Amino acid sequence: MSEHEAPGRVSFGLGDAMRLGYDYIKKRRDRALINIASVALGIAFLATLLLTDSFYRAFVAAGGAHLSIESYQYWLMFIALIVSVVGITNAVLIAVYERYREIGTLKCIGAMDRHILLLFLVESLIQGGVGGVLGFILGVIGALISTGSTTGFDIILKVPATEMLTLFLGSIFLSMFLSTIATIYPARHAARLNPVEALRYEL
């Protein structure tokens, strides 16, 4: 945070939030890994199903037998994503309690509610993005394992590159979106903390 504008006015931009968020992730890697793992597992399940469907369609287009995904598997995917969101929300709430003093200090030196909110949202976007990439990679592996014996492991080469890219970018976007949704409530709670009470708080 810096005071480059009017006297008494604190400037806290996206760059500051990214720097502080990245520093926190490095400092508490275990907590960050829990969030990333929650996102990655949910996205991995989704990517596995979508890629399996793509592999089956490519197999049929190449003259193979008709194959399809059972409808109940999509319900399992939906449940996995819900569990992922709940897990992230719980982890971020715990992180908020652990950082009461840090939040109180930031508020005492001029940080406003929106600055604290931005900080937590940026952290969630970083972790969501990493989780999305890992989830997609796990999804590719899972889809190849589940379909390889039937379609051949080279089936991935028969899926259009644009389709693979769309699934990859979609996985990252969805993971960042889910992380943001899961973080909104804990972040709003953190933003509304009374700085004096936060500084007196002991975990």
Coordinates of C-alpha atoms in Angstrom, one line a residue:
M1 CA 0.0 0.0 0.0
S2 CA 1.2 3.4 -0.8
E3 CA 0.0 7.0 -0.6
H4 CA 0.6 8.5 -4.1
E5 CA -2.7 10.3 -4.3
A6 CA -4.4 12.8 -1.9
P7 CA -3.0 13.1 1.6
G8 CA -4.5 10.5 3.9
R9 CA -5.8 8.4 1.1
V10 CA -4.4 4.9 0.8
S11 CA -3.8 3.5 -2.7
F12 CA -4.2 -0.3 -2.8
G13 CA -4.3 -1.7 -6.3
L14 CA -4.5 -5.1 -7.9
G15 CA -0.7 -5.3 -7.9
D16 CA -0.5 -4.8 -4.2
A17 CA -3.2 -7.5 -3.7
M18 CA -1.4 -9.9 -5.9
R19 CA 1.9 -9.3 -4.1
L20 CA 0.4 -9.8 -0.6
G21 CA -1.7 -12.8 -1.8
Y22 CA 1.4 -14.5 -3.3
D23 CA 3.4 -13.8 -0.2
Y24 CA 0.6 -15.4 2.0
I25 CA 0.4 -18.4 -0.3
K26 CA 4.2 -18.9 0.0
K27 CA 4.1 -18.4 3.8
R28 CA 1.3 -20.9 4.4
R29 CA 1.7 -23.4 1.7
D30 CA -0.1 -26.2 3.5
R31 CA -3.3 -24.1 3.6
A32 CA -2.9 -23.1 0.0
L33 CA -2.4 -26.7 -1.0
I34 CA -5.6 -27.7 0.6
N35 CA -7.5 -25.1 -1.4
I36 CA -5.7 -26.1 -4.6
A37 CA -6.3 -29.8 -4.0
S38 CA -10.0 -29.1 -3.4
V39 CA -10.3 -27.3 -6.7
A40 CA -8.1 -29.7 -8.6
L41 CA -10.0 -32.8 -7.6
G42 CA -13.4 -31.3 -8.5
I43 CA -12.1 -30.1 -11.9
A44 CA -10.3 -33.4 -12.5
F45 CA -13.6 -35.3 -12.2
L46 CA -15.3 -32.8 -14.5
A47 CA -12.4 -32.9 -17.0
T48 CA -12.3 -36.7 -16.9
L49 CA -16.0 -37.0 -17.9
L50 CA -15.9 -34.3 -20.6
L51 CA -12.7 -35.7 -22.1
T52 CA -14.0 -39.3 -21.9
D53 CA -17.0 -38.0 -23.9
S54 CA -14.7 -36.4 -26.4
F55 CA -12.6 -39.5 -26.8
Y56 CA -15.7 -41.6 -27.3
R57 CA -17.0 -39.3 -30.0
A58 CA -13.6 -39.3 -31.7
F59 CA -13.6 -43.1 -31.5
V60 CA -17.1 -43.4 -33.1
A61 CA -16.1 -40.9 -35.8
A62 CA -13.1 -43.1 -36.6
G63 CA -15.4 -46.0 -37.2
G64 CA -15.4 -47.6 -33.8
A65 CA -18.4 -48.9 -31.8
H66 CA -20.8 -46.5 -30.2
L67 CA -19.8 -45.6 -26.6
S68 CA -21.3 -43.1 -24.2
I69 CA -21.2 -41.9 -20.6
E70 CA -23.8 -42.9 -18.2
S71 CA -26.1 -40.0 -17.1
Y72 CA -25.5 -40.7 -13.4
Q73 CA -21.9 -39.9 -13.8
Y74 CA -22.8 -36.2 -14.5
W75 CA -24.7 -36.1 -11.2
L76 CA -21.5 -37.4 -9.5
M77 CA -19.6 -34.7 -11.2
F78 CA -22.0 -32.0 -9.9
I79 CA -21.7 -33.4 -6.3
A80 CA -17.9 -33.4 -6.6
L81 CA -18.0 -29.7 -7.6
I82 CA -20.3 -28.8 -4.7
V83 CA -18.0 -30.6 -2.2
S84 CA -15.1 -28.8 -3.7
V85 CA -16.8 -25.4 -3.1
V86 CA -17.7 -26.3 0.5
G87 CA -14.2 -27.5 1.2
I88 CA -12.7 -24.2 -0.1
T89 CA -15.2 -22.1 1.9
N90 CA -14.2 -24.0 5.0
A91 CA -10.5 -23.6 4.4
V92 CA -10.8 -19.9 3.7
L93 CA -12.9 -19.3 6.8
I94 CA -10.1 -21.0 8.9
A95 CA -7.6 -18.8 7.1
V96 CA -9.5 -15.7 8.0
Y97 CA -9.5 -16.7 11.7
E98 CA -5.8 -17.4 11.6
R99 CA -5.2 -13.9 10.0
Y100 CA -7.2 -11.8 12.3
R101 CA -4.2 -9.9 13.6
E102 CA -2.8 -9.4 10.1
I103 CA -6.2 -8.1 8.9
G104 CA -6.3 -5.8 11.9
T105 CA -2.8 -4.5 11.2
L106 CA -3.7 -3.8 7.6
K107 CA -6.9 -1.9 8.6
C108 CA -4.9 0.1 11.2
I109 CA -2.5 1.4 8.6
G110 CA -5.3 2.5 6.3
A111 CA -6.7 -0.6 4.4
M112 CA -10.4 -0.3 3.8
D113 CA -13.0 -3.1 3.6
R114 CA -12.7 -3.3 -0.2
H115 CA -8.9 -3.7 0.1
I116 CA -9.3 -6.7 2.4
L117 CA -12.0 -8.2 0.1
L118 CA -9.8 -7.7 -3.0
L119 CA -6.9 -9.4 -1.2
F120 CA -8.8 -12.6 -0.4
L121 CA -10.4 -12.7 -3.9
V122 CA -7.0 -12.4 -5.6
E123 CA -5.7 -15.2 -3.5
S124 CA -8.6 -17.4 -4.5
L125 CA -8.1 -16.6 -8.2
I126 CA -4.4 -17.6 -8.0
Q127 CA -5.2 -20.8 -6.2
G128 CA -8.2 -21.5 -8.4
G129 CA -6.0 -21.0 -11.6
V130 CA -3.4 -23.4 -10.3
G131 CA -6.0 -25.9 -9.3
G132 CA -7.7 -25.7 -12.7
V133 CA -4.4 -26.5 -14.5
L134 CA -3.6 -29.4 -12.2
G135 CA -7.2 -30.6 -12.4
F136 CA -7.2 -30.6 -16.2
I137 CA -3.9 -32.6 -16.3
L138 CA -5.4 -35.1 -13.9
G139 CA -8.5 -35.2 -16.0
V140 CA -6.5 -36.1 -19.1
I141 CA -4.8 -38.9 -17.3
G142 CA -8.0 -40.2 -15.8
A143 CA -9.8 -40.1 -19.2
L144 CA -7.0 -42.0 -20.9
I145 CA -6.9 -44.6 -18.2
S146 CA -10.6 -45.2 -18.3
T147 CA -10.9 -45.3 -22.1
G148 CA -7.5 -46.4 -23.3
S149 CA -8.2 -50.1 -23.2
T150 CA -11.2 -49.6 -25.4
T151 CA -10.3 -46.7 -27.7
G152 CA -6.5 -46.9 -27.6
F153 CA -4.3 -44.4 -25.9
D154 CA -3.7 -42.6 -29.1
I155 CA -7.3 -41.4 -29.2
I156 CA -6.2 -38.1 -27.7
L157 CA -4.5 -37.3 -30.9
K158 CA -7.8 -37.7 -32.8
V159 CA -9.6 -35.0 -30.7
P160 CA -9.5 -31.6 -32.4
A161 CA -6.9 -29.2 -30.9
T162 CA -9.5 -26.5 -30.6
E163 CA -11.7 -28.8 -28.5
M164 CA -8.9 -29.7 -26.2
L165 CA -8.0 -26.0 -25.8
T166 CA -11.6 -25.1 -25.1
L167 CA -11.8 -27.8 -22.4
F168 CA -8.5 -26.6 -20.9
L169 CA -9.5 -22.9 -20.8
G170 CA -13.0 -23.9 -19.6
S171 CA -11.4 -25.9 -16.7
I172 CA -9.3 -22.9 -15.6
F173 CA -12.2 -20.5 -15.9
L174 CA -14.6 -22.7 -13.9
S175 CA -12.0 -23.4 -11.2
M176 CA -11.4 -19.7 -10.8
F177 CA -15.1 -19.0 -10.7
L178 CA -15.8 -21.7 -8.1
S179 CA -12.9 -20.4 -6.0
T180 CA -14.2 -16.9 -6.1
I181 CA -17.8 -18.0 -5.2
A182 CA -16.5 -20.1 -2.3
T183 CA -14.4 -17.1 -1.1
I184 CA -17.0 -14.4 -1.2
Y185 CA -18.6 -15.1 2.3
P186 CA -15.3 -15.6 4.2
A187 CA -13.8 -12.5 2.4
R188 CA -16.8 -10.3 3.3
H189 CA -16.5 -11.5 6.9
A190 CA -12.8 -10.6 6.9
A191 CA -13.5 -7.2 5.4
R192 CA -16.0 -6.3 8.1
L193 CA -13.7 -7.1 11.0
N194 CA -13.2 -4.4 13.6
P195 CA -9.4 -3.6 13.5
V196 CA -9.2 -3.1 17.3
E197 CA -10.9 -6.4 18.1
A198 CA -8.9 -8.2 15.4
L199 CA -5.6 -7.1 17.0
R200 CA -6.8 -8.3 20.4
Y201 CA -7.9 -11.7 19.0
E202 CA -5.9 -14.8 19.9
L203 CA -6.4 -18.1 18.1

